[in-house]
Amino acid sequence: MTTHLPSRLAPWLVAGLLATATVGCDERALPPAPQASATAATSGAPVVAGSAEADAAATPGAVHGAKIHEHEVLSQVYEVDRIYKSMTGPQSTESVRLASLAEPELLWIVGFEAVMVEPETKAQISQEFMCHTNLDIDPVGHGALFGGDKRITGRLFTLSQGQYRIDMPEGFGIPVLSSEVLNLNTQVLNLNLADPKRSVRHRVIMRYVRDAEVREAMKPLYVTGAFGLKLLEGKDGHYGLSAPAASSAPHAGHGEHAGHGEHAGHGEHAGHGASGEVDHTACLPGQNAGMNEFDDGKGRTFTGHWVVEPGREENHTRVTELMDLPFDTTLHYVAVHLHPFAESLVLKDLTTGKEVYRAKTRQADVGIGLAHVDFFSSKEGIPLFKDHEYELVSTYNNTSSEPQDSMAVMNLYVADKEFKKPDPSAVVPKNVPGASASAAPKNAPSM
């Protein structure tokens, strides 16, 4: 199905892309503890770095004198009985509130964590069975409560392969009202165990502080996103632009599948004809990976979930309009979503020619998977400018002999310059809807 979208693609589409295509996870070689570490951005801004154990031990019990509260949710029990590739395993969505309070009040989300556990004992097990854990908010309802001109994504957090815990820089948080309903989606995956026959569930922890308890003002963050797109049909070029736009640097020499604009794969598997049309031999498999296609209104169709052929691929996406910054701001946290075989993901400022942030990965020691994906965390932050042009560059190196699905997403947690505290007394609490679930699709591939 092809969806027609205006040239200014709303940031909430990031949530839709992550919901329709999520990473596979084979982590048998990893310790069960959630991993967390960071690499510095090229700007030199300070980052938080360390091992999973160090980060877990350093988790503060309070922020600005306020206790960090935890809201824990156990997903339903999932039966893992065969191979489940990306987005084919059992999954469920349930609606939750962070706190049950007599009256609505302002809360600040400061952390999010998800691990796989045994159903009865709740003992932590291998993360290889986690496809993803997503926490969403109603962007329209949230925007009505907090006001402002910015467009927000409905996705608050995604945890998947390579990172299983997020902690905002101390003193920073995402503001929500206690009356707001959040949607928690969990899904399992199994890439390598042919006959596992085991039951698993997700243990999810949401961490927050109450505004009424903090001794200093919290620094508000909101979430926007930058994600890679792949051209499926039409003339080569960037999403929503009338003519192909040159990238900030030449693409030659990046590998046999070096890309141009939104299309990566102009080497052995694709090329241009005399008319300028793209040969879609390499692009069409992306239709099998992604469940959505996006028409930019310029005669081109894109997907955010595409296939990488064996070999190296570099994909460039102009993301200025996707980020849709309404003001100059600072970037304080970056969470990265990639699939196995990804090597790096870079956010580049085309106006200055400098990298904003480069995330690298480490592949799993056993099987197909990502052992680690970098994240960025900084109190000082990195400047972002509303009138600058930005580009996202993903590099995959498919060392297998088969095509592999891919995505490239940066969830960007930036300073909210227009934040104003809402009036909780004007909010009428709503009942929390029930949960919904689904087993694996009957036609899911069994490989």
Tab-separated table of C-alpha atoms in Angstrom:
chain	number	residue	atom	x	y	z
A	1	MET	CA	0.000	0.000	0.000
A	2	THR	CA	1.319	3.428	-0.931
A	3	THR	CA	0.527	6.400	1.299
A	4	HIS	CA	0.610	9.929	-0.112
A	5	LEU	CA	2.172	12.389	2.286
A	6	PRO	CA	2.882	16.103	1.951
A	7	SER	CA	6.428	17.220	1.303
A	8	ARG	CA	6.790	18.131	4.964
A	9	LEU	CA	6.680	14.664	6.453
A	10	ALA	CA	5.424	14.872	10.040
A	11	PRO	CA	7.884	13.685	12.707
A	12	TRP	CA	5.299	11.326	14.182
A	13	LEU	CA	5.901	9.112	11.162
A	14	VAL	CA	9.000	7.891	12.974
A	15	ALA	CA	6.723	6.045	15.368
A	16	GLY	CA	4.819	4.499	12.500
A	17	LEU	CA	7.980	3.288	10.824
A	18	LEU	CA	9.270	1.755	14.030
A	19	ALA	CA	5.922	0.134	14.673
A	20	THR	CA	5.831	-1.530	11.262
A	21	ALA	CA	9.425	-2.701	11.044
A	22	THR	CA	11.616	-3.532	14.005
A	23	VAL	CA	15.021	-5.052	14.508
A	24	GLY	CA	15.807	-8.729	15.006
A	25	CYS	CA	17.677	-9.662	18.151
A	26	ASP	CA	20.115	-12.517	18.726
A	27	GLU	CA	21.994	-11.809	21.922
A	28	ARG	CA	23.004	-15.216	23.270
A	29	ALA	CA	26.631	-14.114	23.492
A	30	LEU	CA	25.773	-11.113	25.674
A	31	PRO	CA	25.346	-10.878	29.431
A	32	PRO	CA	21.705	-10.419	30.384
A	33	ALA	CA	22.190	-6.979	31.917
A	34	PRO	CA	20.948	-4.056	29.833
A	35	GLN	CA	23.781	-2.528	27.865
A	36	ALA	CA	24.532	1.163	27.948
A	37	SER	CA	27.508	3.145	26.719
A	38	ALA	CA	28.167	6.157	24.603
A	39	THR	CA	30.590	7.630	22.116
A	40	ALA	CA	31.389	11.295	21.741
A	41	ALA	CA	29.954	13.415	19.011
A	42	THR	CA	32.421	15.189	16.770
A	43	SER	CA	31.413	18.490	18.332
A	44	GLY	CA	33.294	17.535	21.468
A	45	ALA	CA	30.284	17.940	23.745
A	46	PRO	CA	30.581	15.861	26.936
A	47	VAL	CA	28.881	12.498	26.986
A	48	VAL	CA	28.100	9.874	29.562
A	49	ALA	CA	29.946	6.635	28.909
A	50	GLY	CA	30.375	3.353	30.696
A	51	SER	CA	29.518	-0.296	30.920
A	52	ALA	CA	26.055	-1.633	31.635
A	53	GLU	CA	27.021	-2.560	35.149
A	54	ALA	CA	28.543	0.862	35.856
A	55	ASP	CA	25.551	2.713	34.492
A	56	ALA	CA	23.119	0.566	36.462
A	57	ALA	CA	25.087	1.123	39.657
A	58	ALA	CA	25.262	4.857	39.013
A	59	THR	CA	21.528	5.307	38.529
A	60	PRO	CA	20.576	8.063	40.972
A	61	GLY	CA	17.847	7.510	43.519
A	62	ALA	CA	16.771	11.120	43.259
A	63	VAL	CA	16.753	14.056	40.852
A	64	HIS	CA	16.856	17.584	42.275
A	65	GLY	CA	15.959	16.115	45.650
A	66	ALA	CA	12.936	14.253	44.282
A	67	LYS	CA	12.668	10.487	44.555
A	68	ILE	CA	12.800	8.580	41.270
A	69	HIS	CA	9.612	6.543	41.119
A	70	GLU	CA	9.390	3.339	39.106
A	71	HIS	CA	6.347	1.976	37.320
A	72	GLU	CA	6.890	-1.656	36.376
A	73	VAL	CA	4.891	-3.569	33.790
A	74	LEU	CA	5.119	-7.249	32.937
A	75	SER	CA	3.955	-8.094	29.458
A	76	GLN	CA	1.767	-11.059	28.758
A	77	VAL	CA	3.513	-14.419	28.445
A	78	TYR	CA	4.726	-15.180	24.926
A	79	GLU	CA	5.315	-18.662	23.558
A	80	VAL	CA	8.451	-18.894	21.441
A	81	ASP	CA	8.038	-22.108	19.496
A	82	ARG	CA	9.833	-21.479	16.202
A	83	ILE	CA	11.802	-18.942	14.186
A	84	TYR	CA	10.226	-15.478	14.274
A	85	LYS	CA	11.835	-12.867	12.066
A	86	SER	CA	11.356	-9.110	12.416
A	87	MET	CA	7.736	-8.127	13.130
A	88	THR	CA	6.399	-11.689	12.868
A	89	GLY	CA	6.510	-12.812	16.502
A	90	PRO	CA	3.726	-12.646	19.088
A	91	GLN	CA	3.095	-9.107	20.355
A	92	SER	CA	0.713	-7.095	22.488
A	93	THR	CA	-0.153	-3.496	23.305
A	94	GLU	CA	-1.456	-2.288	26.635
A	95	SER	CA	-2.424	1.135	27.902
A	96	VAL	CA	-0.824	2.379	31.109
A	97	ARG	CA	-0.487	5.442	33.297
A	98	LEU	CA	2.711	6.208	35.147
A	99	ALA	CA	0.972	6.902	38.445
A	100	SER	CA	-2.442	6.470	40.035
A	101	LEU	CA	-3.019	9.834	41.677
A	102	ALA	CA	-6.174	11.401	43.033
A	103	GLU	CA	-5.666	14.504	40.884
A	104	PRO	CA	-3.677	14.973	37.656
A	105	GLU	CA	-0.202	16.389	38.174
A	106	LEU	CA	2.960	17.036	36.193
A	107	LEU	CA	5.463	14.182	35.973
A	108	TRP	CA	8.904	14.008	34.353
A	109	ILE	CA	9.989	10.785	32.638
A	110	VAL	CA	13.703	10.310	33.299
A	111	GLY	CA	14.310	6.696	32.280
A	112	PHE	CA	13.058	3.615	30.450
A	113	GLU	CA	14.262	0.015	30.644
A	114	ALA	CA	13.170	-3.340	29.243
A	115	VAL	CA	14.576	-6.847	29.701
A	116	MET	CA	13.395	-10.369	28.951
A	117	VAL	CA	12.486	-12.570	31.924
A	118	GLU	CA	11.157	-15.999	32.839
A	119	PRO	CA	7.349	-15.855	33.212
A	120	GLU	CA	7.096	-17.212	36.758
A	121	THR	CA	10.372	-16.433	38.513
A	122	LYS	CA	10.923	-13.159	36.624
A	123	ALA	CA	14.596	-14.105	36.419
A	124	GLN	CA	16.351	-12.230	33.651
A	125	ILE	CA	17.170	-14.218	30.520
A	126	SER	CA	18.857	-13.591	27.185
A	127	GLN	CA	17.815	-10.474	25.296
A	128	GLU	CA	17.795	-12.416	22.016
A	129	PHE	CA	14.028	-12.901	22.378
A	130	MET	CA	13.265	-9.171	22.458
A	131	CYS	CA	12.241	-7.706	19.141
A	132	HIS	CA	11.323	-4.345	20.663
A	133	THR	CA	9.681	-2.439	23.471
A	134	ASN	CA	7.942	0.795	22.428
A	135	LEU	CA	6.355	3.458	24.612
A	136	ASP	CA	4.004	5.834	22.786
A	137	ILE	CA	1.909	8.848	23.665
A	138	ASP	CA	-1.004	10.479	21.880
A	139	PRO	CA	0.783	13.399	20.141
A	140	VAL	CA	-2.430	15.312	19.467
A	141	GLY	CA	-3.722	15.033	23.023
A	142	HIS	CA	-0.307	15.756	24.499
A	143	GLY	CA	0.095	18.794	22.265
A	144	ALA	CA	-3.294	20.108	23.326
A	145	LEU	CA	-2.296	19.831	26.988
A	146	PHE	CA	1.124	21.451	26.690
A	147	GLY	CA	0.587	23.821	23.758
A	148	GLY	CA	3.314	25.242	21.554
A	149	ASP	CA	3.945	25.233	17.816
A	150	LYS	CA	6.252	22.227	17.545
A	151	ARG	CA	5.141	18.933	16.066
A	152	ILE	CA	5.984	15.996	18.303
A	153	THR	CA	6.402	12.340	17.560
A	154	GLY	CA	4.090	9.882	19.283
A	155	ARG	CA	7.079	7.701	20.121
A	156	LEU	CA	8.659	8.408	23.490
A	157	PHE	CA	11.053	5.453	23.584
A	158	THR	CA	12.126	2.429	21.582
A	159	LEU	CA	14.381	-0.213	23.068
A	160	SER	CA	15.637	-2.940	20.795
A	161	GLN	CA	18.825	-4.707	19.866
A	162	GLY	CA	21.982	-3.159	21.263
A	163	GLN	CA	20.412	-0.895	23.915
A	164	TYR	CA	17.984	-1.931	26.633
A	165	ARG	CA	18.052	1.054	28.948
A	166	ILE	CA	17.719	4.832	28.577
A	167	ASP	CA	18.522	7.392	31.281
A	168	MET	CA	18.084	11.082	30.558
A	169	PRO	CA	20.924	13.398	31.662
A	170	GLU	CA	20.464	14.319	35.311
A	171	GLY	CA	17.989	17.155	35.696
A	172	PHE	CA	16.380	16.557	32.292
A	173	GLY	CA	13.078	14.834	31.608
A	174	ILE	CA	10.100	14.467	29.303
A	175	PRO	CA	7.039	16.200	30.794
A	176	VAL	CA	3.717	14.350	30.877
A	177	LEU	CA	0.598	14.615	32.985
A	178	SER	CA	-0.226	11.719	35.267
A	179	SER	CA	-3.632	11.531	33.568
A	180	GLU	CA	-2.139	10.870	30.121
A	181	VAL	CA	-2.522	7.342	28.787
A	182	LEU	CA	0.622	5.737	27.371
A	183	ASN	CA	0.666	2.771	25.004
A	184	LEU	CA	3.234	0.057	25.642
A	185	ASN	CA	3.926	-2.370	22.800
A	186	THR	CA	6.122	-5.441	23.229
A	187	GLN	CA	7.046	-8.110	20.715
A	188	VAL	CA	9.281	-11.159	20.711
A	189	LEU	CA	11.664	-12.467	18.114
A	190	ASN	CA	13.738	-15.584	17.525
A	191	LEU	CA	16.294	-15.636	14.735
A	192	ASN	CA	18.412	-18.722	15.344
A	193	LEU	CA	16.795	-21.299	17.614
A	194	ALA	CA	14.872	-23.698	15.379
A	195	ASP	CA	12.902	-25.409	18.145
A	196	PRO	CA	13.177	-23.332	21.353
A	197	LYS	CA	9.896	-24.312	23.060
A	198	ARG	CA	10.014	-21.742	25.829
A	199	SER	CA	7.881	-19.054	27.398
A	200	VAL	CA	9.114	-15.500	27.896
A	201	ARG	CA	7.851	-12.052	28.801
A	202	HIS	CA	9.074	-8.447	28.895
A	203	ARG	CA	9.819	-6.678	32.171
A	204	VAL	CA	9.495	-2.945	31.567
A	205	ILE	CA	10.406	-0.164	33.998
A	206	MET	CA	9.406	3.465	33.471
A	207	ARG	CA	11.202	5.934	35.748
A	208	TYR	CA	9.848	9.367	36.625
A	209	VAL	CA	9.860	12.142	39.214
A	210	ARG	CA	6.936	14.232	40.426
A	211	ASP	CA	7.216	17.933	39.695
A	212	ALA	CA	5.707	18.643	43.097
A	213	GLU	CA	8.707	16.968	44.744
A	214	VAL	CA	11.633	18.530	42.841
A	215	ARG	CA	13.609	21.304	44.537
A	216	GLU	CA	14.917	22.770	41.276
A	217	ALA	CA	13.193	23.243	37.954
A	218	MET	CA	13.544	20.313	35.581
A	219	LYS	CA	14.865	20.924	32.065
A	220	PRO	CA	12.182	19.873	29.536
A	221	LEU	CA	12.942	17.673	26.534
A	222	TYR	CA	10.770	16.694	23.609
A	223	VAL	CA	11.317	13.943	21.061
A	224	THR	CA	11.811	14.439	17.360
A	225	GLY	CA	13.294	12.012	14.896
A	226	ALA	CA	15.485	11.496	11.864
A	227	PHE	CA	15.167	8.326	9.830
A	228	GLY	CA	16.546	6.868	6.649
A	229	LEU	CA	14.377	6.453	3.558
A	230	LYS	CA	15.019	4.322	0.473
A	231	LEU	CA	13.777	5.181	-3.002
A	232	LEU	CA	11.534	2.509	-4.517
A	233	GLU	CA	10.066	4.241	-7.565
A	234	GLY	CA	10.688	7.439	-9.542
A	235	LYS	CA	13.641	9.630	-10.385
A	236	ASP	CA	16.525	9.714	-7.963
A	237	GLY	CA	16.426	12.473	-5.367
A	238	HIS	CA	15.554	13.451	-1.832
A	239	TYR	CA	12.105	13.133	-0.300
A	240	GLY	CA	9.871	16.088	-1.142
A	241	LEU	CA	12.455	17.925	-3.270
A	242	SER	CA	11.580	18.679	-6.896
A	243	ALA	CA	15.069	17.981	-8.222
A	244	PRO	CA	17.803	15.598	-7.075
A	245	ALA	CA	19.917	17.329	-4.458
A	246	ALA	CA	23.640	16.832	-4.240
A	247	SER	CA	24.872	15.383	-0.988
A	248	SER	CA	27.401	17.140	1.164
A	249	ALA	CA	30.172	14.877	-0.080
A	250	PRO	CA	30.847	12.669	-3.094
A	251	HIS	CA	29.579	9.134	-2.733
A	252	ALA	CA	32.248	7.447	-4.772
A	253	GLY	CA	34.561	5.150	-2.903
A	254	HIS	CA	32.117	4.202	-0.128
A	255	GLY	CA	31.820	0.613	-1.311
A	256	GLU	CA	30.247	-1.405	-4.056
A	257	HIS	CA	26.719	-0.311	-3.090
A	258	ALA	CA	27.406	3.378	-2.468
A	259	GLY	CA	24.214	5.422	-2.678
A	260	HIS	CA	23.115	8.783	-3.990
A	261	GLY	CA	20.407	10.893	-2.418
A	262	GLU	CA	17.722	8.608	-1.008
A	263	HIS	CA	18.778	5.668	-3.132
A	264	ALA	CA	21.629	3.415	-2.088
A	265	GLY	CA	22.556	0.661	-4.459
A	266	HIS	CA	23.959	2.183	-7.619
A	267	GLY	CA	26.694	-0.378	-7.897
A	268	GLU	CA	26.390	-3.987	-8.912
A	269	HIS	CA	22.645	-4.236	-8.230
A	270	ALA	CA	21.283	-1.004	-9.665
A	271	GLY	CA	21.930	1.881	-12.044
A	272	HIS	CA	20.511	4.743	-14.061
A	273	GLY	CA	19.107	4.473	-17.552
A	274	ALA	CA	19.353	7.149	-20.216
A	275	SER	CA	16.050	8.650	-19.053
A	276	GLY	CA	17.405	9.192	-15.543
A	277	GLU	CA	15.025	6.609	-14.081
A	278	VAL	CA	16.425	4.359	-11.389
A	279	ASP	CA	16.783	0.652	-12.045
A	280	HIS	CA	14.783	-0.753	-9.108
A	281	THR	CA	16.280	-4.235	-9.109
A	282	ALA	CA	17.884	-3.584	-5.728
A	283	CYS	CA	15.071	-1.404	-4.376
A	284	LEU	CA	12.084	-3.640	-4.965
A	285	PRO	CA	12.988	-6.157	-2.238
A	286	GLY	CA	12.421	-3.288	0.197
A	287	GLN	CA	8.722	-3.718	-0.499
A	288	ASN	CA	9.001	-7.126	1.098
A	289	ALA	CA	10.726	-5.714	4.165
A	290	GLY	CA	8.559	-2.673	4.742
A	291	MET	CA	4.818	-2.652	5.307
A	292	ASN	CA	4.388	0.976	4.230
A	293	GLU	CA	5.458	3.004	1.224
A	294	PHE	CA	5.412	6.792	1.126
A	295	ASP	CA	4.632	8.929	-1.913
A	296	ASP	CA	6.304	12.345	-1.664
A	297	GLY	CA	4.005	13.988	-4.216
A	298	LYS	CA	6.935	14.438	-6.602
A	299	GLY	CA	6.479	11.154	-8.435
A	300	ARG	CA	8.656	9.152	-6.061
A	301	THR	CA	7.879	6.369	-3.598
A	302	PHE	CA	10.013	5.675	-0.532
A	303	THR	CA	10.168	3.138	2.272
A	304	GLY	CA	11.684	3.359	5.746
A	305	HIS	CA	12.306	-0.405	5.947
A	306	TRP	CA	14.351	-1.742	3.082
A	307	VAL	CA	16.506	-4.663	1.984
A	308	VAL	CA	20.301	-4.529	1.942
A	309	GLU	CA	21.892	-6.848	-0.592
A	310	PRO	CA	25.115	-8.724	0.300
A	311	GLY	CA	27.957	-6.224	0.445
A	312	ARG	CA	28.352	-2.678	1.716
A	313	GLU	CA	25.674	0.017	1.370
A	314	GLU	CA	25.692	3.702	2.305
A	315	ASN	CA	22.346	5.498	2.294
A	316	HIS	CA	21.873	9.293	2.524
A	317	THR	CA	18.598	10.910	3.582
A	318	ARG	CA	17.895	14.640	3.886
A	319	VAL	CA	16.152	14.898	7.278
A	320	THR	CA	15.710	18.650	7.815
A	321	GLU	CA	11.953	18.528	7.282
A	322	LEU	CA	11.614	15.294	9.227
A	323	MET	CA	13.247	16.896	12.274
A	324	ASP	CA	11.128	20.031	11.721
A	325	LEU	CA	12.899	22.157	14.331
A	326	PRO	CA	10.711	25.180	15.206
A	327	PHE	CA	13.547	26.971	17.001
A	328	ASP	CA	17.275	26.769	17.651
A	329	THR	CA	17.831	24.250	20.403
A	330	THR	CA	20.281	21.767	21.918
A	331	LEU	CA	20.473	17.996	21.583
A	332	HIS	CA	20.846	16.172	24.906
A	333	TYR	CA	20.178	12.501	24.172
A	334	VAL	CA	20.213	10.283	21.087
A	335	ALA	CA	18.806	6.755	20.952
A	336	VAL	CA	19.637	4.836	17.779
A	337	HIS	CA	17.625	2.097	16.099
A	338	LEU	CA	19.476	-0.110	13.606
A	339	HIS	CA	19.294	-3.664	12.332
A	340	PRO	CA	21.993	-6.340	12.293
A	341	PHE	CA	24.837	-5.713	9.817
A	342	ALA	CA	24.661	-1.952	10.439
A	343	GLU	CA	28.067	-0.392	11.038
A	344	SER	CA	27.226	3.236	11.774
A	345	LEU	CA	24.617	5.985	11.647
A	346	VAL	CA	25.624	9.641	11.312
A	347	LEU	CA	23.634	12.857	11.713
A	348	LYS	CA	25.398	15.526	9.669
A	349	ASP	CA	24.925	19.291	9.557
A	350	LEU	CA	25.131	20.072	5.830
A	351	THR	CA	25.254	23.806	6.504
A	352	THR	CA	28.502	23.560	8.458
A	353	GLY	CA	29.753	20.362	6.841
A	354	LYS	CA	30.344	18.821	10.280
A	355	GLU	CA	29.014	15.684	11.908
A	356	VAL	CA	26.592	16.271	14.760
A	357	TYR	CA	26.774	12.720	16.083
A	358	ARG	CA	28.135	9.381	14.875
A	359	ALA	CA	26.851	6.139	16.403
A	360	LYS	CA	28.780	2.927	15.849
A	361	THR	CA	27.762	-0.669	16.440
A	362	ARG	CA	29.266	-3.983	17.431
A	363	GLN	CA	27.927	-7.167	15.891
A	364	ALA	CA	26.940	-10.146	18.049
A	365	ASP	CA	29.596	-12.785	18.649
A	366	VAL	CA	27.142	-15.597	17.936
A	367	GLY	CA	24.552	-15.620	15.164
A	368	ILE	CA	23.041	-12.581	13.479
A	369	GLY	CA	22.569	-9.604	15.739
A	370	LEU	CA	23.867	-6.399	17.282
A	371	ALA	CA	25.767	-6.664	20.545
A	372	HIS	CA	25.912	-2.911	21.058
A	373	VAL	CA	24.658	0.366	19.580
A	374	ASP	CA	26.115	3.690	20.742
A	375	PHE	CA	23.984	6.375	22.329
A	376	PHE	CA	24.640	10.019	23.200
A	377	SER	CA	23.938	11.735	26.526
A	378	SER	CA	24.959	15.249	27.530
A	379	LYS	CA	23.912	17.945	29.994
A	380	GLU	CA	25.647	20.609	27.904
A	381	GLY	CA	24.134	19.401	24.649
A	382	ILE	CA	24.953	19.962	20.989
A	383	PRO	CA	23.498	23.010	19.200
A	384	LEU	CA	20.880	22.375	16.512
A	385	PHE	CA	19.606	25.170	14.282
A	386	LYS	CA	16.205	25.521	12.671
A	387	ASP	CA	17.670	27.089	9.497
A	388	HIS	CA	20.385	24.457	8.960
A	389	GLU	CA	20.133	21.481	6.620
A	390	TYR	CA	20.636	18.018	8.107
A	391	GLU	CA	21.376	14.623	6.618
A	392	LEU	CA	21.301	11.082	8.007
A	393	VAL	CA	23.874	8.621	6.658
A	394	SER	CA	23.575	4.899	7.385
A	395	THR	CA	26.243	2.339	6.559
A	396	TYR	CA	25.451	-1.361	6.378
A	397	ASN	CA	27.858	-4.184	5.604
A	398	ASN	CA	25.843	-7.297	4.820
A	399	THR	CA	28.408	-10.050	5.254
A	400	SER	CA	25.828	-12.796	4.785
A	401	SER	CA	24.975	-14.423	1.482
A	402	GLU	CA	21.339	-13.292	1.585
A	403	PRO	CA	19.463	-9.964	1.461
A	404	GLN	CA	18.797	-8.564	4.949
A	405	ASP	CA	16.158	-6.090	6.176
A	406	SER	CA	17.317	-2.733	7.513
A	407	MET	CA	16.257	0.515	9.156
A	408	ALA	CA	18.095	3.641	10.295
A	409	VAL	CA	16.539	5.856	12.987
A	410	MET	CA	17.783	8.437	15.469
A	411	ASN	CA	15.355	9.452	18.197
A	412	LEU	CA	16.495	12.943	19.173
A	413	TYR	CA	15.736	14.307	22.645
A	414	VAL	CA	16.083	18.085	22.378
A	415	ALA	CA	15.520	21.041	24.697
A	416	ASP	CA	11.952	22.338	24.558
A	417	LYS	CA	12.349	26.114	24.370
A	418	GLU	CA	8.602	26.793	24.438
A	419	PHE	CA	7.667	24.602	27.400
A	420	LYS	CA	5.035	25.939	29.759
A	421	LYS	CA	3.577	24.033	32.669
A	422	PRO	CA	-0.007	22.966	31.958
A	423	ASP	CA	-2.866	23.433	34.375
A	424	PRO	CA	-3.538	19.921	35.740
A	425	SER	CA	-6.764	21.087	37.398
A	426	ALA	CA	-8.298	21.661	33.962
A	427	VAL	CA	-7.741	18.037	32.957
A	428	VAL	CA	-10.537	15.499	33.233
A	429	PRO	CA	-9.042	12.031	33.880
A	430	LYS	CA	-10.011	9.310	31.436
A	431	ASN	CA	-10.338	5.608	31.987
A	432	VAL	CA	-7.383	3.550	30.828
A	433	PRO	CA	-8.333	1.259	27.893
A	434	GLY	CA	-7.619	-2.420	28.103
A	435	ALA	CA	-4.794	-4.357	26.488
A	436	SER	CA	-4.771	-5.978	23.094
A	437	ALA	CA	-2.630	-8.833	21.885
A	438	SER	CA	-1.944	-10.976	18.891
A	439	ALA	CA	-0.209	-14.235	18.273
A	440	ALA	CA	2.287	-14.612	15.481
A	441	PRO	CA	0.712	-14.227	12.036
A	442	LYS	CA	-0.275	-17.543	10.550
A	443	ASN	CA	1.658	-16.780	7.393
A	444	ALA	CA	4.793	-15.684	9.234
A	445	PRO	CA	7.937	-17.071	7.607
A	446	SER	CA	9.341	-20.195	9.219
A	447	MET	CA	13.026	-20.211	8.373
